[in-house]
Amino acid sequence: MTETIKTDVLIVGAGPCGLFAVFELGLLDVKAHLVDILDKVGGQCAELYPEKPIYDIPGVPMITGHGLTEALMEQIKPFNPTFHLNEMIETVEKIGDPEFRVTTNAGTVFECKVLVVAAGGGSFQPKRPPVPGVEAYEGKSVHYAVRKMEDFRGKDILIVGGGDSALDWTLNLNPIAKSMTLVHRRDDFRGAPHSVEQMRQLVASGKLDLKIGQITELQGDNGQLSGATVKLNDNTVSQIKCDTMLPFFGLTMKLGPVANWGLHLENNLIPVDTGTFETNVPGIFAIGDINTYPGKLKLILSGFHEGALMAQKAVKYVYPDKRVVFQYTTSSTNLQKKLGVN
């Protein structure tokens, strides 16, 4: 029998909003565990754009997804949260008023007073390109995200796609690649006009090979690419030498088991009360991209605000008899002590 883990709050999702929720809850002496389907903390920031700059975090002119994740982890260190990665919540059972028994696909069982859904748009996975046999190369020479640019230095890189991700990584990896080819099904790109212009300048200078068509076949052995076949729009065929392929066909978002938790849903999003960010089920909250309300903006800074208000209501479930006085970290010696400030 698996031992049940008891905690004040269980947070589903370890992206920026889930991490900052740990901080807001910790200031109120509320302990949290976090579960995430990914193998690392940081959510989409860590998975999709760890080295891509973010410009709209208040007071921080520029920070990468990886940098933001590291800063949030440092900020919540005083509260010692426990992470359960590579796990997905499967069942949520109401056992109290409120109290929940939560089970993951790995068999981990939690009992908590409060459940906070901070799962972004749900679990997400890259769309696989319609190329026969691509599965055999995934994880070795076909990658759906760039986690560390240095891993691609000196490679013959094939990028497939026409949106912002394809163009951004074409521009960012070009200086360190041995060679680079960009393939898109039409000579019309969905990315930012400035990025399209920079890409075309690379083509004009001979630093990038642009082919308009579709990948029809991959060549290689034991998961290692050696080349690809492109059917061009004029019906001719072109062979590309490559040892690495980066397909950017977007993401498939899946709400997953959240749909079975008894929560009201609107277009696969969870409606919330904007004063508390509580769902229709008392004790279950939703913050970040997973929720919806009038005027909702899918911004990290909005998720931080939602986490702060969520904590003010959650603490009342964890400590129903405790009088909570709102305090500021700038002036409260009590809060500063919790943060380890001398």
Short mmCIF file of C-alpha atoms in Angstrom, two decimals:
data_model
loop_
_atom_site.label_atom_id
_atom_site.label_comp_id
_atom_site.label_asym_id
_atom_site.label_seq_id
_atom_site.Cartn_x
_atom_site.Cartn_y
_atom_site.Cartn_z
CA MET A 1 0.00 0.00 0.00
CA THR A 2 1.29 3.46 -0.94
CA GLU A 3 1.53 5.78 2.05
CA THR A 4 -0.80 8.76 1.75
CA ILE A 5 0.94 12.14 1.62
CA LYS A 6 -0.88 14.74 3.70
CA THR A 7 -0.42 18.41 2.85
CA ASP A 8 -2.29 21.68 3.27
CA VAL A 9 -2.39 22.42 -0.46
CA LEU A 10 -1.70 20.40 -3.59
CA ILE A 11 -0.77 22.48 -6.64
CA VAL A 12 -1.28 20.90 -10.06
CA GLY A 13 1.34 22.43 -12.33
CA ALA A 14 4.84 23.69 -11.55
CA GLY A 15 4.96 26.54 -14.05
CA PRO A 16 5.53 30.17 -13.01
CA CYS A 17 2.00 30.57 -11.57
CA GLY A 18 2.22 27.36 -9.55
CA LEU A 19 5.66 28.31 -8.24
CA PHE A 20 4.61 31.81 -7.20
CA ALA A 21 1.54 30.34 -5.49
CA VAL A 22 3.97 28.49 -3.19
CA PHE A 23 5.39 31.87 -2.14
CA GLU A 24 2.01 33.48 -1.43
CA LEU A 25 0.82 30.42 0.49
CA GLY A 26 4.10 30.15 2.39
CA LEU A 27 3.75 33.70 3.72
CA LEU A 28 0.52 32.47 5.34
CA ASP A 29 2.15 29.33 6.83
CA VAL A 30 0.44 27.08 4.30
CA LYS A 31 2.52 24.12 3.08
CA ALA A 32 2.34 22.88 -0.50
CA HIS A 33 3.24 19.92 -2.69
CA LEU A 34 3.33 20.29 -6.48
CA VAL A 35 2.63 17.74 -9.21
CA ASP A 36 3.66 18.26 -12.85
CA ILE A 37 3.47 16.03 -15.90
CA LEU A 38 6.80 17.39 -17.17
CA ASP A 39 10.19 16.15 -16.01
CA LYS A 40 11.25 19.59 -14.76
CA VAL A 41 9.78 22.65 -13.07
CA GLY A 42 8.98 25.78 -15.06
CA GLY A 43 6.03 24.68 -17.21
CA GLN A 44 5.94 26.06 -20.73
CA CYS A 45 8.77 28.49 -19.88
CA ALA A 46 11.13 25.59 -19.29
CA GLU A 47 9.72 23.26 -21.93
CA LEU A 48 9.21 25.57 -24.90
CA TYR A 49 11.39 28.66 -24.55
CA PRO A 50 14.00 28.26 -21.80
CA GLU A 51 16.46 30.56 -23.59
CA LYS A 52 13.91 32.86 -25.24
CA PRO A 53 13.57 36.34 -23.67
CA ILE A 54 10.45 37.43 -21.78
CA TYR A 55 9.92 41.19 -21.62
CA ASP A 56 6.72 41.73 -19.61
CA ILE A 57 7.59 40.64 -16.06
CA PRO A 58 7.10 43.78 -13.93
CA GLY A 59 10.38 45.37 -12.87
CA VAL A 60 12.45 42.92 -14.96
CA PRO A 61 13.18 44.40 -18.41
CA MET A 62 14.26 41.03 -19.83
CA ILE A 63 14.57 37.50 -18.50
CA THR A 64 14.63 34.08 -20.13
CA GLY A 65 12.14 31.33 -19.35
CA HIS A 66 14.95 29.43 -17.61
CA GLY A 67 16.02 32.54 -15.71
CA LEU A 68 12.48 33.22 -14.50
CA THR A 69 12.12 29.63 -13.33
CA GLU A 70 15.43 29.80 -11.43
CA ALA A 71 14.45 33.12 -9.80
CA LEU A 72 11.09 31.74 -8.67
CA MET A 73 12.74 28.60 -7.28
CA GLU A 74 15.14 30.79 -5.29
CA GLN A 75 12.25 32.90 -4.03
CA ILE A 76 10.27 29.92 -2.70
CA LYS A 77 13.27 28.13 -1.17
CA PRO A 78 12.34 29.23 2.40
CA PHE A 79 9.06 27.31 2.14
CA ASN A 80 10.57 23.93 1.13
CA PRO A 81 7.91 22.77 -1.34
CA THR A 82 7.97 19.15 -2.47
CA PHE A 83 7.82 18.38 -6.20
CA HIS A 84 6.40 15.25 -7.84
CA LEU A 85 7.50 15.38 -11.48
CA ASN A 86 6.59 13.11 -14.39
CA GLU A 87 3.22 12.52 -12.76
CA MET A 88 -0.32 13.44 -13.78
CA ILE A 89 -3.33 13.77 -11.51
CA GLU A 90 -5.87 11.13 -12.48
CA THR A 91 -8.58 11.19 -9.80
CA VAL A 92 -9.88 13.75 -7.33
CA GLU A 93 -12.25 12.53 -4.61
CA LYS A 94 -13.99 14.83 -2.13
CA ILE A 95 -13.64 13.37 1.37
CA GLY A 96 -14.29 16.40 3.57
CA ASP A 97 -15.61 19.93 3.67
CA PRO A 98 -13.33 20.70 2.02
CA GLU A 99 -10.79 17.90 1.86
CA PHE A 100 -9.68 15.90 -1.14
CA ARG A 101 -8.00 12.60 -1.89
CA VAL A 102 -5.95 12.94 -5.05
CA THR A 103 -4.25 10.09 -6.95
CA THR A 104 -1.66 10.34 -9.73
CA ASN A 105 -0.96 8.00 -12.63
CA ALA A 106 2.12 6.82 -10.68
CA GLY A 107 -0.04 5.73 -7.76
CA THR A 108 0.93 8.61 -5.45
CA VAL A 109 -1.94 9.48 -3.12
CA PHE A 110 -2.42 12.89 -1.48
CA GLU A 111 -4.89 14.20 1.04
CA CYS A 112 -5.23 17.98 1.08
CA LYS A 113 -7.56 20.73 2.24
CA VAL A 114 -7.08 22.77 -0.94
CA LEU A 115 -6.40 21.89 -4.56
CA VAL A 116 -4.96 24.55 -6.87
CA VAL A 117 -5.08 23.91 -10.62
CA ALA A 118 -2.22 25.84 -12.24
CA ALA A 119 -1.86 23.57 -15.24
CA GLY A 120 -1.60 26.16 -18.01
CA GLY A 121 -3.77 25.02 -20.90
CA GLY A 122 -3.65 21.47 -19.61
CA SER A 123 -1.03 18.93 -20.60
CA PHE A 124 0.52 19.80 -23.93
CA GLN A 125 2.52 17.94 -26.54
CA PRO A 126 4.08 19.04 -29.82
CA LYS A 127 2.26 18.16 -33.01
CA ARG A 128 4.18 15.46 -34.83
CA PRO A 129 4.99 16.21 -38.49
CA PRO A 130 3.24 13.95 -41.03
CA VAL A 131 6.45 12.23 -42.08
CA PRO A 132 6.62 8.41 -42.16
CA GLY A 133 8.95 6.96 -39.54
CA VAL A 134 9.68 10.22 -37.68
CA GLU A 135 9.05 8.45 -34.35
CA ALA A 136 12.28 6.47 -34.70
CA TYR A 137 14.35 9.66 -34.58
CA GLU A 138 12.53 11.50 -31.79
CA GLY A 139 14.67 12.40 -28.80
CA LYS A 140 17.93 11.64 -30.58
CA SER A 141 18.04 13.69 -33.76
CA VAL A 142 14.46 15.03 -34.03
CA HIS A 143 13.65 17.54 -31.28
CA TYR A 144 10.46 19.49 -30.61
CA ALA A 145 12.05 22.09 -28.33
CA VAL A 146 15.43 23.75 -27.85
CA ARG A 147 16.38 23.35 -24.22
CA LYS A 148 20.08 24.15 -24.56
CA MET A 149 21.35 25.98 -27.62
CA GLU A 150 24.88 24.67 -27.16
CA ASP A 151 23.65 21.14 -27.95
CA PHE A 152 23.08 22.29 -31.54
CA ARG A 153 26.50 23.84 -32.17
CA GLY A 154 28.18 22.54 -35.31
CA LYS A 155 25.08 20.64 -36.47
CA ASP A 156 23.51 20.42 -39.92
CA ILE A 157 20.10 21.66 -38.83
CA LEU A 158 16.78 21.27 -40.64
CA ILE A 159 13.97 23.45 -39.25
CA VAL A 160 10.42 22.82 -40.46
CA GLY A 161 7.61 25.33 -39.98
CA GLY A 162 6.56 28.90 -40.68
CA GLY A 163 5.49 30.40 -37.37
CA ASP A 164 7.30 32.35 -34.67
CA SER A 165 9.01 29.33 -33.11
CA ALA A 166 10.45 28.14 -36.44
CA LEU A 167 11.67 31.63 -37.34
CA ASP A 168 13.01 32.44 -33.86
CA TRP A 169 15.13 29.29 -33.72
CA THR A 170 16.26 29.73 -37.32
CA LEU A 171 17.63 33.15 -36.33
CA ASN A 172 19.01 32.10 -32.93
CA LEU A 173 20.70 28.86 -34.01
CA ASN A 174 22.04 30.08 -37.34
CA PRO A 175 25.26 31.58 -35.89
CA ILE A 176 26.27 28.28 -34.23
CA ALA A 177 25.03 25.79 -36.83
CA LYS A 178 27.34 24.17 -39.36
CA SER A 179 24.56 24.49 -41.93
CA MET A 180 20.87 25.34 -41.76
CA THR A 181 17.85 24.67 -43.94
CA LEU A 182 14.36 26.03 -43.36
CA VAL A 183 11.44 24.19 -44.98
CA HIS A 184 7.91 25.58 -45.11
CA ARG A 185 4.98 24.46 -47.21
CA ARG A 186 4.45 27.93 -48.71
CA ASP A 187 6.43 31.12 -49.19
CA ASP A 188 4.25 32.96 -46.69
CA PHE A 189 5.18 33.02 -43.01
CA ARG A 190 3.03 33.52 -39.93
CA GLY A 191 5.82 34.89 -37.75
CA ALA A 192 6.61 38.48 -36.81
CA PRO A 193 7.39 40.60 -39.92
CA HIS A 194 10.79 41.61 -38.49
CA SER A 195 11.74 37.94 -38.05
CA VAL A 196 10.64 37.15 -41.61
CA GLU A 197 12.79 40.01 -42.89
CA GLN A 198 15.83 38.80 -40.92
CA MET A 199 15.29 35.26 -42.20
CA ARG A 200 15.20 36.45 -45.81
CA GLN A 201 18.41 38.42 -45.25
CA LEU A 202 20.12 35.20 -44.14
CA VAL A 203 18.87 33.49 -47.32
CA ALA A 204 20.14 36.37 -49.48
CA SER A 205 23.57 36.21 -47.83
CA GLY A 206 23.84 32.47 -48.36
CA LYS A 207 23.74 31.62 -44.64
CA LEU A 208 20.37 29.86 -44.84
CA ASP A 209 18.84 27.53 -47.42
CA LEU A 210 15.09 28.11 -47.78
CA LYS A 211 12.99 25.43 -49.46
CA ILE A 212 9.27 25.78 -50.14
CA GLY A 213 7.66 22.37 -49.97
CA GLN A 214 7.08 19.46 -47.60
CA ILE A 215 9.28 16.78 -46.03
CA THR A 216 8.28 13.40 -47.46
CA GLU A 217 11.02 11.08 -46.23
CA LEU A 218 13.81 10.87 -43.66
CA GLN A 219 17.10 9.03 -44.06
CA GLY A 220 19.23 7.72 -41.20
CA ASP A 221 20.01 4.78 -38.98
CA ASN A 222 19.49 3.89 -35.30
CA GLY A 223 17.70 7.13 -34.58
CA GLN A 224 20.37 9.33 -36.17
CA LEU A 225 19.33 11.43 -39.16
CA SER A 226 21.59 11.76 -42.17
CA GLY A 227 19.23 13.50 -44.57
CA ALA A 228 15.68 14.34 -45.65
CA THR A 229 13.72 14.42 -48.89
CA VAL A 230 11.65 17.50 -49.72
CA LYS A 231 8.95 17.60 -52.36
CA LEU A 232 9.06 21.19 -53.61
CA ASN A 233 5.98 23.09 -54.70
CA ASP A 234 7.04 22.83 -58.34
CA ASN A 235 6.82 19.02 -57.93
CA THR A 236 10.58 18.54 -58.08
CA VAL A 237 12.41 16.67 -55.32
CA SER A 238 15.33 17.97 -53.29
CA GLN A 239 17.66 16.12 -50.93
CA ILE A 240 18.82 17.86 -47.75
CA LYS A 241 21.84 16.86 -45.71
CA CYS A 242 20.97 17.13 -42.00
CA ASP A 243 21.82 15.45 -38.71
CA THR A 244 19.22 17.33 -36.66
CA MET A 245 15.59 18.23 -37.36
CA LEU A 246 13.45 20.70 -35.42
CA PRO A 247 9.77 20.52 -36.48
CA PHE A 248 7.58 23.39 -35.22
CA PHE A 249 3.99 22.48 -36.05
CA GLY A 250 2.47 23.94 -32.90
CA LEU A 251 1.13 22.22 -29.80
CA THR A 252 -1.80 19.96 -29.12
CA MET A 253 -3.37 21.04 -25.84
CA LYS A 254 -5.20 18.36 -23.87
CA LEU A 255 -7.22 19.16 -20.78
CA GLY A 256 -6.83 15.56 -19.66
CA PRO A 257 -8.38 14.21 -16.45
CA VAL A 258 -9.26 17.74 -15.21
CA ALA A 259 -12.43 17.32 -17.26
CA ASN A 260 -13.54 14.56 -14.86
CA TRP A 261 -13.11 16.44 -11.58
CA GLY A 262 -16.63 17.87 -11.39
CA LEU A 263 -15.55 21.38 -12.37
CA HIS A 264 -17.62 23.60 -14.60
CA LEU A 265 -15.89 24.12 -17.95
CA GLU A 266 -16.23 26.72 -20.70
CA ASN A 267 -14.38 25.85 -23.92
CA ASN A 268 -11.99 23.61 -21.95
CA LEU A 269 -11.24 26.41 -19.47
CA ILE A 270 -12.31 26.63 -15.82
CA PRO A 271 -14.55 29.58 -14.83
CA VAL A 272 -13.55 31.18 -11.51
CA ASP A 273 -14.68 33.82 -9.05
CA THR A 274 -12.42 36.83 -9.61
CA GLY A 275 -12.31 37.73 -5.94
CA THR A 276 -10.78 34.40 -4.91
CA PHE A 277 -10.13 32.41 -8.13
CA GLU A 278 -12.15 29.58 -6.64
CA THR A 279 -14.02 27.23 -8.95
CA ASN A 280 -17.58 25.96 -8.53
CA VAL A 281 -16.20 23.32 -6.14
CA PRO A 282 -15.31 24.85 -2.73
CA GLY A 283 -11.63 24.29 -1.98
CA ILE A 284 -10.58 23.89 -5.63
CA PHE A 285 -8.98 26.96 -7.22
CA ALA A 286 -7.71 27.63 -10.75
CA ILE A 287 -5.00 30.16 -11.61
CA GLY A 288 -3.07 30.96 -14.78
CA ASP A 289 -3.96 30.04 -18.36
CA ILE A 290 -6.30 27.22 -17.30
CA ASN A 291 -8.97 29.61 -15.95
CA THR A 292 -11.41 32.02 -17.56
CA TYR A 293 -13.31 35.11 -16.44
CA PRO A 294 -14.42 38.41 -18.04
CA GLY A 295 -11.36 40.39 -19.09
CA LYS A 296 -8.95 37.46 -18.69
CA LEU A 297 -5.44 38.07 -20.05
CA LYS A 298 -3.16 35.08 -20.53
CA LEU A 299 -0.08 36.73 -19.04
CA ILE A 300 2.32 35.44 -16.40
CA LEU A 301 1.86 38.64 -14.40
CA SER A 302 -1.91 38.04 -14.31
CA GLY A 303 -1.32 34.55 -12.97
CA PHE A 304 0.84 35.99 -10.17
CA HIS A 305 -2.04 38.28 -9.15
CA GLU A 306 -4.46 35.36 -9.23
CA GLY A 307 -2.16 33.30 -7.00
CA ALA A 308 -2.00 36.07 -4.40
CA LEU A 309 -5.79 36.35 -4.13
CA MET A 310 -6.20 32.56 -4.16
CA ALA A 311 -3.91 32.26 -1.12
CA GLN A 312 -6.02 34.71 0.90
CA LYS A 313 -9.05 32.42 0.54
CA ALA A 314 -7.16 29.11 0.72
CA VAL A 315 -5.70 29.93 4.14
CA LYS A 316 -9.24 30.12 5.55
CA TYR A 317 -9.78 26.46 4.62
CA VAL A 318 -6.45 25.37 6.07
CA TYR A 319 -6.78 27.42 9.29
CA PRO A 320 -10.53 28.03 9.70
CA ASP A 321 -10.19 29.34 13.26
CA LYS A 322 -7.16 31.55 12.66
CA ARG A 323 -7.54 35.31 12.30
CA VAL A 324 -5.45 36.31 9.29
CA VAL A 325 -4.07 39.85 9.25
CA PHE A 326 -2.78 41.12 5.91
CA GLN A 327 0.88 42.11 6.11
CA TYR A 328 3.49 43.58 3.76
CA THR A 329 6.86 41.91 3.25
CA THR A 330 8.50 45.36 3.22
CA SER A 331 7.46 46.16 6.80
CA SER A 332 6.48 42.92 8.56
CA THR A 333 9.32 41.48 10.66
CA ASN A 334 7.21 38.31 10.95
CA LEU A 335 7.15 37.79 7.18
CA GLN A 336 10.81 38.76 6.83
CA LYS A 337 11.71 36.11 9.41
CA LYS A 338 9.87 33.49 7.34
CA LEU A 339 11.88 34.60 4.31
CA GLY A 340 15.15 34.42 6.22
CA VAL A 341 15.77 38.15 5.94
CA ASN A 342 18.26 39.42 8.51
#
